mmCIF file of C-alpha atoms in Angstrom:
data_model
loop_
_atom_site.group_PDB
_atom_site.id
_atom_site.type_symbol
_atom_site.label_atom_id
_atom_site.label_comp_id
_atom_site.label_asym_id
_atom_site.label_seq_id
_atom_site.Cartn_x
_atom_site.Cartn_y
_atom_site.Cartn_z
ATOM 1 C CA MET A 129 155.040 131.246 84.437
ATOM 2 C CA THR A 130 157.617 130.706 81.613
ATOM 3 C CA ASP A 131 159.437 133.441 79.787
ATOM 4 C CA ASN A 132 158.095 133.654 76.241
ATOM 5 C CA SER A 133 159.215 137.182 75.603
ATOM 6 C CA THR A 134 162.486 137.150 73.788
ATOM 7 C CA ASP A 135 164.643 135.588 71.135
ATOM 8 C CA CYS A 136 164.798 132.183 72.867
ATOM 9 C CA SER A 137 162.016 129.862 71.799
ATOM 10 C CA MET A 138 160.267 127.786 74.407
ATOM 11 C CA ASP A 139 158.335 125.733 71.985
ATOM 12 C CA ARG A 140 160.205 122.562 72.866
ATOM 13 C CA VAL A 141 159.643 123.005 76.510
ATOM 14 C CA GLU A 142 155.987 123.588 76.020
ATOM 15 C CA GLU A 143 155.673 120.584 73.851
ATOM 16 C CA LEU A 144 157.347 118.367 76.380
ATOM 17 C CA MET A 145 155.356 119.787 79.260
ATOM 18 C CA HIS A 146 152.018 119.114 77.686
ATOM 19 C CA SER A 147 152.462 115.384 78.357
ATOM 20 C CA VAL A 148 154.333 115.676 81.568
ATOM 21 C CA GLN A 149 151.801 117.949 83.209
ATOM 22 C CA LEU A 150 148.938 115.523 82.389
ATOM 23 C CA VAL A 151 150.863 112.584 83.702
ATOM 24 C CA ILE A 152 151.394 114.348 87.029
ATOM 25 C CA TYR A 153 148.070 116.275 87.245
ATOM 26 C CA VAL A 154 145.633 113.345 86.492
ATOM 27 C CA PRO A 155 146.772 111.086 89.360
ATOM 28 C CA THR A 156 147.364 113.933 91.685
ATOM 29 C CA PHE A 157 143.793 115.130 91.045
ATOM 30 C CA VAL A 158 142.276 111.631 91.446
ATOM 31 C CA PHE A 159 144.166 110.497 94.544
ATOM 32 C CA GLY A 160 144.142 113.949 96.056
ATOM 33 C CA MET A 161 140.368 114.251 95.888
ATOM 34 C CA VAL A 162 139.802 110.792 97.292
ATOM 35 C CA LEU A 163 142.336 111.234 100.130
ATOM 36 C CA ASN A 164 141.229 114.711 101.220
ATOM 37 C CA THR A 165 137.566 113.978 101.002
ATOM 38 C CA LEU A 166 138.052 110.866 103.263
ATOM 39 C CA ALA A 167 140.079 112.979 105.589
ATOM 40 C CA LEU A 168 137.175 115.406 105.966
ATOM 41 C CA VAL A 169 134.664 112.590 106.466
ATOM 42 C CA VAL A 170 136.936 111.039 109.224
ATOM 43 C CA PHE A 171 137.564 114.365 110.999
ATOM 44 C CA CYS A 172 134.094 115.783 110.761
ATOM 45 C CA VAL A 173 131.872 112.634 110.882
ATOM 46 C CA VAL A 174 133.824 109.664 112.289
ATOM 47 C CA LEU A 175 136.092 111.218 115.019
ATOM 48 C CA ARG A 176 134.139 114.395 115.767
ATOM 49 C CA LYS A 177 136.789 115.301 118.221
ATOM 50 C CA TRP A 178 137.724 119.034 117.914
ATOM 51 C CA ASN A 179 141.104 119.597 119.239
ATOM 52 C CA GLU A 180 143.949 121.646 117.856
ATOM 53 C CA SER A 181 145.304 118.878 115.652
ATOM 54 C CA THR A 182 142.053 117.907 114.055
ATOM 55 C CA ILE A 183 141.136 121.580 113.406
ATOM 56 C CA TYR A 184 144.410 122.310 111.686
ATOM 57 C CA MET A 185 144.164 119.135 109.596
ATOM 58 C CA THR A 186 140.659 119.914 108.522
ATOM 59 C CA ASN A 187 141.785 123.324 107.467
ATOM 60 C CA LEU A 188 144.702 121.695 105.536
ATOM 61 C CA ALA A 189 142.304 119.352 103.743
ATOM 62 C CA LEU A 190 140.120 122.297 102.722
ATOM 63 C CA MET A 191 143.140 124.072 101.326
ATOM 64 C CA ASP A 192 144.173 121.006 99.439
ATOM 65 C CA LEU A 193 140.609 120.548 98.030
ATOM 66 C CA LEU A 194 140.602 124.092 96.844
ATOM 67 C CA LEU A 195 143.798 123.619 95.003
ATOM 68 C CA LEU A 196 142.750 120.208 93.577
ATOM 69 C CA LEU A 197 139.454 121.813 92.250
ATOM 70 C CA LEU A 198 141.490 124.183 90.129
ATOM 71 C CA LEU A 199 143.597 121.497 88.535
ATOM 72 C CA PRO A 200 140.996 120.715 85.707
ATOM 73 C CA PHE A 201 141.313 124.449 84.732
ATOM 74 C CA LYS A 202 145.083 124.138 84.698
ATOM 75 C CA MET A 203 144.898 121.042 82.649
ATOM 76 C CA HIS A 204 142.551 122.760 80.136
ATOM 77 C CA ALA A 205 144.932 125.704 79.816
ATOM 78 C CA ILE A 206 147.732 123.442 78.909
ATOM 79 C CA ASN A 207 146.529 123.028 75.356
ATOM 80 C CA ASN A 208 144.021 125.751 75.060
ATOM 81 C CA LYS A 209 144.050 129.504 74.831
ATOM 82 C CA TRP A 210 141.256 131.524 76.382
ATOM 83 C CA ASP A 211 139.472 134.609 74.944
ATOM 84 C CA ALA A 212 140.520 137.913 76.269
ATOM 85 C CA ASN A 213 137.142 138.550 78.036
ATOM 86 C CA ARG A 214 137.888 135.660 80.386
ATOM 87 C CA LYS A 215 140.967 137.338 81.955
ATOM 88 C CA LEU A 216 139.113 138.277 85.103
ATOM 89 C CA PHE A 217 137.784 134.809 85.606
ATOM 90 C CA CYS A 218 141.235 133.418 84.916
ATOM 91 C CA SER A 219 142.846 135.851 87.483
ATOM 92 C CA PHE A 220 140.236 134.628 89.990
ATOM 93 C CA LEU A 221 141.278 131.034 89.413
ATOM 94 C CA GLU A 222 144.893 131.869 89.666
ATOM 95 C CA SER A 223 144.290 133.763 92.926
ATOM 96 C CA MET A 224 142.373 130.810 94.418
ATOM 97 C CA TYR A 225 145.164 128.585 93.350
ATOM 98 C CA PHE A 226 147.718 130.534 95.214
ATOM 99 C CA VAL A 227 145.324 130.740 98.219
ATOM 100 C CA GLY A 228 145.288 127.032 98.377
ATOM 101 C CA MET A 229 149.013 126.767 97.946
ATOM 102 C CA TYR A 230 150.194 129.350 100.481
ATOM 103 C CA GLY A 231 147.275 128.509 102.783
ATOM 104 C CA SER A 232 148.611 125.063 102.966
ATOM 105 C CA ILE A 233 152.139 126.378 103.626
ATOM 106 C CA TYR A 234 150.915 128.402 106.574
ATOM 107 C CA THR A 235 148.632 125.653 107.937
ATOM 108 C CA ILE A 236 151.581 123.177 108.003
ATOM 109 C CA THR A 237 153.606 125.918 109.727
ATOM 110 C CA CYS A 238 150.976 126.218 112.361
ATOM 111 C CA ILE A 239 150.868 122.528 112.902
ATOM 112 C CA ALA A 240 154.617 122.310 113.426
ATOM 113 C CA LEU A 241 154.553 125.385 115.733
ATOM 114 C CA ASP A 242 151.411 123.941 117.735
ATOM 115 C CA ARG A 243 153.308 120.650 118.111
ATOM 116 C CA TYR A 244 156.383 122.404 119.222
ATOM 117 C CA VAL A 245 154.558 124.425 121.961
ATOM 118 C CA ALA A 246 152.753 121.274 123.130
ATOM 119 C CA ILE A 247 155.879 119.051 123.354
ATOM 120 C CA GLN A 248 158.370 121.749 124.580
ATOM 121 C CA HIS A 249 156.047 123.443 127.052
ATOM 122 C CA PRO A 250 153.331 120.974 127.938
ATOM 123 C CA PHE A 251 152.165 122.844 130.994
ATOM 124 C CA ARG A 252 152.258 126.446 129.741
ATOM 125 C CA SER A 253 150.787 125.432 126.361
ATOM 126 C CA LYS A 254 147.321 125.323 127.844
ATOM 127 C CA GLU A 255 147.596 129.204 127.999
ATOM 128 C CA PHE A 256 148.075 129.361 124.201
ATOM 129 C CA ARG A 257 146.542 126.301 122.774
ATOM 130 C CA SER A 258 142.699 125.704 122.520
ATOM 131 C CA PRO A 259 140.265 124.653 119.819
ATOM 132 C CA ARG A 260 138.971 128.283 119.706
ATOM 133 C CA ALA A 261 142.499 129.626 119.121
ATOM 134 C CA ALA A 262 143.089 127.101 116.359
ATOM 135 C CA ILE A 263 139.881 128.126 114.633
ATOM 136 C CA ILE A 264 140.756 131.800 114.868
ATOM 137 C CA ILE A 265 144.272 131.136 113.402
ATOM 138 C CA CYS A 266 142.709 129.182 110.504
ATOM 139 C CA VAL A 267 140.271 132.021 109.723
ATOM 140 C CA VAL A 268 143.287 134.460 109.868
ATOM 141 C CA ILE A 269 145.200 132.105 107.354
ATOM 142 C CA TRP A 270 142.312 132.319 104.995
ATOM 143 C CA CYS A 271 142.024 136.151 105.166
ATOM 144 C CA LEU A 272 145.770 136.697 104.880
ATOM 145 C CA ALA A 273 146.004 134.327 101.888
ATOM 146 C CA LEU A 274 143.030 136.040 100.101
ATOM 147 C CA GLY A 275 144.592 139.430 100.771
ATOM 148 C CA ALA A 276 148.229 138.427 99.773
ATOM 149 C CA THR A 277 147.008 137.008 96.434
ATOM 150 C CA SER A 278 145.004 140.098 95.297
ATOM 151 C CA PRO A 279 148.104 141.286 93.123
ATOM 152 C CA VAL A 280 147.438 138.348 90.938
ATOM 153 C CA TYR A 281 144.563 140.246 89.241
ATOM 154 C CA SER A 282 147.241 142.559 87.581
ATOM 155 C CA PHE A 283 149.462 139.712 86.238
ATOM 156 C CA HIS A 284 148.101 139.639 82.632
ATOM 157 C CA ASN A 285 148.678 142.175 79.990
ATOM 158 C CA ASN A 286 145.727 144.352 78.888
ATOM 159 C CA SER A 287 145.366 143.071 75.314
ATOM 160 C CA ASP A 288 142.495 141.686 73.270
ATOM 161 C CA GLU A 289 144.460 138.687 72.103
ATOM 162 C CA PRO A 290 143.753 135.099 73.331
ATOM 163 C CA PHE A 291 145.921 134.041 76.251
ATOM 164 C CA ARG A 292 146.832 131.045 78.255
ATOM 165 C CA CYS A 293 145.675 130.970 81.834
ATOM 166 C CA PHE A 294 148.213 130.127 84.485
ATOM 167 C CA HIS A 295 150.937 131.071 82.023
ATOM 168 C CA GLY A 296 152.783 134.026 80.672
ATOM 169 C CA PHE A 297 152.530 136.554 83.549
ATOM 170 C CA SER A 298 153.428 140.061 82.648
ATOM 171 C CA ASP A 299 156.275 142.092 84.272
ATOM 172 C CA ALA A 300 153.833 143.090 87.038
ATOM 173 C CA GLY A 301 154.070 139.503 88.268
ATOM 174 C CA TRP A 302 157.785 139.657 88.492
ATOM 175 C CA LYS A 303 158.513 142.802 90.342
ATOM 176 C CA PRO A 304 161.565 142.476 92.850
ATOM 177 C CA ALA A 305 159.438 143.582 95.794
ATOM 178 C CA LEU A 306 156.686 140.997 95.055
ATOM 179 C CA ILE A 307 159.050 138.102 94.381
ATOM 180 C CA GLY A 308 160.999 139.001 97.478
ATOM 181 C CA CYS A 309 157.833 138.857 99.615
ATOM 182 C CA VAL A 310 156.845 135.565 97.998
ATOM 183 C CA GLU A 311 160.272 134.052 98.673
ATOM 184 C CA VAL A 312 160.754 135.325 102.194
ATOM 185 C CA PHE A 313 157.256 135.373 103.704
ATOM 186 C CA GLY A 314 155.765 132.681 101.403
ATOM 187 C CA PHE A 315 158.533 130.132 101.839
ATOM 188 C CA LEU A 316 161.746 130.850 103.683
ATOM 189 C CA LEU A 317 160.241 132.136 106.910
ATOM 190 C CA PRO A 318 157.612 129.330 107.237
ATOM 191 C CA ALA A 319 160.276 126.862 106.106
ATOM 192 C CA ALA A 320 162.560 128.005 108.955
ATOM 193 C CA VAL A 321 159.735 127.706 111.480
ATOM 194 C CA VAL A 322 158.718 124.172 110.291
ATOM 195 C CA VAL A 323 162.250 122.869 110.192
ATOM 196 C CA VAL A 324 163.384 124.298 113.654
ATOM 197 C CA CYS A 325 160.180 123.359 115.353
ATOM 198 C CA SER A 326 160.184 119.895 113.842
ATOM 199 C CA ILE A 327 163.799 119.142 114.665
ATOM 200 C CA LYS A 328 163.477 120.316 118.343
ATOM 201 C CA SER A 329 160.203 118.524 118.843
ATOM 202 C CA ILE A 330 161.565 115.209 117.325
ATOM 203 C CA HIS A 331 164.761 115.559 119.495
ATOM 204 C CA THR A 332 162.623 116.076 122.602
ATOM 205 C CA LEU A 333 160.424 113.091 121.769
ATOM 206 C CA LYS A 334 163.508 110.880 121.237
ATOM 207 C CA GLN A 335 165.123 112.051 124.454
ATOM 208 C CA SER A 336 161.983 111.387 126.528
ATOM 209 C CA GLN A 337 162.184 108.456 128.822
ATOM 210 C CA ARG A 338 158.658 107.415 127.976
ATOM 211 C CA GLN A 339 158.504 106.427 124.291
ATOM 212 C CA SER A 340 154.775 105.630 124.270
ATOM 213 C CA VAL A 341 152.715 104.908 121.100
ATOM 214 C CA LYS A 342 151.582 108.521 121.269
ATOM 215 C CA GLY A 343 155.225 109.603 121.259
ATOM 216 C CA HIS A 344 156.055 107.553 118.242
ATOM 217 C CA SER A 345 152.906 108.998 116.565
ATOM 218 C CA GLY A 346 154.063 112.526 117.343
ATOM 219 C CA GLU A 347 157.452 111.857 115.673
ATOM 220 C CA ARG A 348 155.629 110.518 112.673
ATOM 221 C CA ILE A 349 153.425 113.549 112.409
ATOM 222 C CA MET A 350 156.507 115.901 112.506
ATOM 223 C CA TYR A 351 158.324 113.840 109.854
ATOM 224 C CA SER A 352 155.354 113.723 107.598
ATOM 225 C CA SER A 353 154.783 117.488 108.036
ATOM 226 C CA LEU A 354 158.472 118.105 107.128
ATOM 227 C CA CYS A 355 157.961 115.833 103.901
ATOM 228 C CA ALA A 356 154.730 117.440 102.908
ATOM 229 C CA PHE A 357 156.368 120.909 103.191
ATOM 230 C CA LEU A 358 159.893 120.603 101.841
ATOM 231 C CA VAL A 359 159.446 118.027 99.062
ATOM 232 C CA PRO A 360 156.798 119.948 96.949
ATOM 233 C CA PHE A 361 157.526 123.588 97.931
ATOM 234 C CA THR A 362 161.358 123.764 97.905
ATOM 235 C CA PRO A 363 161.796 123.147 94.163
ATOM 236 C CA TYR A 364 158.899 125.371 93.284
ATOM 237 C CA HIS A 365 160.348 128.409 95.062
ATOM 238 C CA LEU A 366 163.796 127.800 93.752
ATOM 239 C CA GLY A 367 162.328 127.718 90.329
ATOM 240 C CA VAL A 368 160.417 130.942 90.901
ATOM 241 C CA PHE A 369 163.703 132.682 92.024
ATOM 242 C CA LEU A 370 165.587 131.304 88.933
ATOM 243 C CA GLN A 371 162.783 132.551 86.628
ATOM 244 C CA PHE A 372 162.914 135.901 88.298
ATOM 245 C CA LEU A 373 166.715 136.175 87.498
ATOM 246 C CA VAL A 374 165.689 135.381 83.868
ATOM 247 C CA ARG A 375 162.982 138.161 83.819
ATOM 248 C CA GLN A 376 165.412 140.578 85.389
ATOM 249 C CA ARG A 377 167.903 139.690 82.529
ATOM 250 C CA MET A 378 170.561 138.354 84.974
ATOM 251 C CA ILE A 379 170.488 135.078 83.092
ATOM 252 C CA THR A 380 170.529 135.554 79.397
ATOM 253 C CA ALA A 381 172.010 132.333 77.878
ATOM 254 C CA CYS A 382 169.354 130.614 75.806
ATOM 255 C CA GLN A 383 170.175 127.143 77.037
ATOM 256 C CA SER A 384 170.097 128.306 80.611
ATOM 257 C CA LYS A 385 166.701 130.000 80.122
ATOM 258 C CA THR A 386 165.353 126.812 78.479
ATOM 259 C CA ASN A 387 166.471 124.684 81.388
ATOM 260 C CA ILE A 388 165.045 127.042 83.918
ATOM 261 C CA ALA A 389 161.688 127.203 82.076
ATOM 262 C CA LEU A 390 161.519 123.394 82.073
ATOM 263 C CA PHE A 391 162.625 123.122 85.733
ATOM 264 C CA VAL A 392 159.898 125.797 86.780
ATOM 265 C CA GLN A 393 157.065 123.986 85.095
ATOM 266 C CA VAL A 394 158.049 120.524 86.457
ATOM 267 C CA ALA A 395 158.449 122.105 89.921
ATOM 268 C CA MET A 396 154.925 123.698 89.638
ATOM 269 C CA CYS A 397 153.567 120.249 88.786
ATOM 270 C CA LEU A 398 155.295 118.557 91.709
ATOM 271 C CA ALA A 399 154.130 121.291 94.114
ATOM 272 C CA ASN A 400 150.584 120.002 93.697
ATOM 273 C CA VAL A 401 151.739 116.724 95.045
ATOM 274 C CA THR A 402 151.488 118.092 98.452
ATOM 275 C CA CYS A 403 147.711 117.416 98.267
ATOM 276 C CA CYS A 404 148.646 113.671 98.437
ATOM 277 C CA LEU A 405 151.573 113.958 100.790
ATOM 278 C CA ASP A 406 149.341 115.580 103.390
ATOM 279 C CA ALA A 407 147.540 112.268 103.637
ATOM 280 C CA LEU A 408 150.367 110.957 105.728
ATOM 281 C CA CYS A 409 149.682 113.754 108.305
ATOM 282 C CA TYR A 410 146.045 112.851 108.332
ATOM 283 C CA TYR A 411 146.822 109.184 108.947
ATOM 284 C CA PHE A 412 148.969 109.768 111.930
ATOM 285 C CA ILE A 413 146.671 112.359 113.456
ATOM 286 C CA VAL A 414 143.800 109.896 113.236
ATOM 287 C CA LYS A 415 146.012 107.172 114.733
ATOM 288 C CA GLU A 416 146.950 109.482 117.650
ATOM 289 C CA VAL A 417 143.388 110.502 118.377
ATOM 290 C CA ARG A 418 142.194 107.009 118.392
ATOM 291 C CA SER A 419 145.161 105.972 120.674
ATOM 292 C CA SER A 420 144.070 108.710 123.066
ATOM 293 C CA ARG A 421 140.497 107.520 123.044
ATOM 294 C CA ASP A 422 141.531 103.864 123.721
ATOM 295 C CA THR A 423 143.666 105.157 126.638
ATOM 296 C CA ILE A 424 140.698 106.995 128.125
ATOM 297 C CA ARG A 425 138.433 103.988 127.606
ATOM 298 C CA ARG A 426 140.835 101.706 129.339
ATOM 299 C CA SER A 427 141.231 104.133 132.194
ATOM 300 C CA ILE A 428 137.492 104.458 132.758
ATOM 301 C CA SER A 429 137.072 100.620 132.405
ATOM 302 C CA HIS A 430 139.819 100.134 134.998
ATOM 303 C CA ARG A 431 138.194 102.677 137.440
ATOM 304 C CA ARG A 432 134.851 100.916 137.069
ATOM 305 C CA THR A 433 136.465 97.557 137.846
ATOM 306 C CA ILE A 434 138.057 98.894 140.939
ATOM 307 C CA SER A 435 134.792 100.465 142.086
ATOM 308 C CA THR A 436 132.883 97.302 141.493
ATOM 309 C CA SER A 437 135.431 95.162 143.459
ATOM 310 C CA GLU A 438 135.395 97.545 146.395
ATOM 311 C CA VAL A 439 131.611 97.249 146.578
#
């Protein structure tokens, strides 16, 4: 997504990023695949408790795996140009990459909102929260992400020259209306929901007179969701906005354009780290579910003991 169009050469940036991208992508791919695969095994095989939290986390793991499966293609595109007849395949890969990214963003948003409703309105939440509703919301996220990423198929110029996939989007990919939608609906609006819901939920848990293990676990889930959202996605969307200013010729200084191009590519690499950061959410959700199970088992055991003593 760098600007290679004018008198300012980006060769130095591209040369530097060849090594940086591989250094970030390889461990992200390895650890991300392991962590997200283990998460699916735990949620689907070990726990097998389908509540709202485990459904959203399963969907998040699927989104992360989709994004991770595309990293080898991105790594190949770092040093290799593709033939023009592979543009449709490249556009499909790019579209799926953004489906994974923005699907993750909205899944984390739904997790924060679901937690907010459960903590702030524990009695009324039963009217809105259910495993069926969570499944429907996850399906809607997939449909919206697939539909919203369809413009990606027009992001490459119609030429017969070799090209680099995941790089060098045409002017169609930098239209003000499109970038505005990406920034507002793809990041700012979800970020506002995640931050507000998380802060209010954490404040409520801290003010609660009963600071149980489940309460501490709930705080950790909110903190980990905030970390998994803000750390990778804030720099990336800031970089997209700065690169948009370059493409609109609002920033013309060569040194500024070079710095922005470097910042954008580093931010794009770091955005993929969310696939590993999400493992924090998985861990605390599993801990919470197991804690709930232990509480139920102790309650049942206690009732049986009372019944036996009465007999």
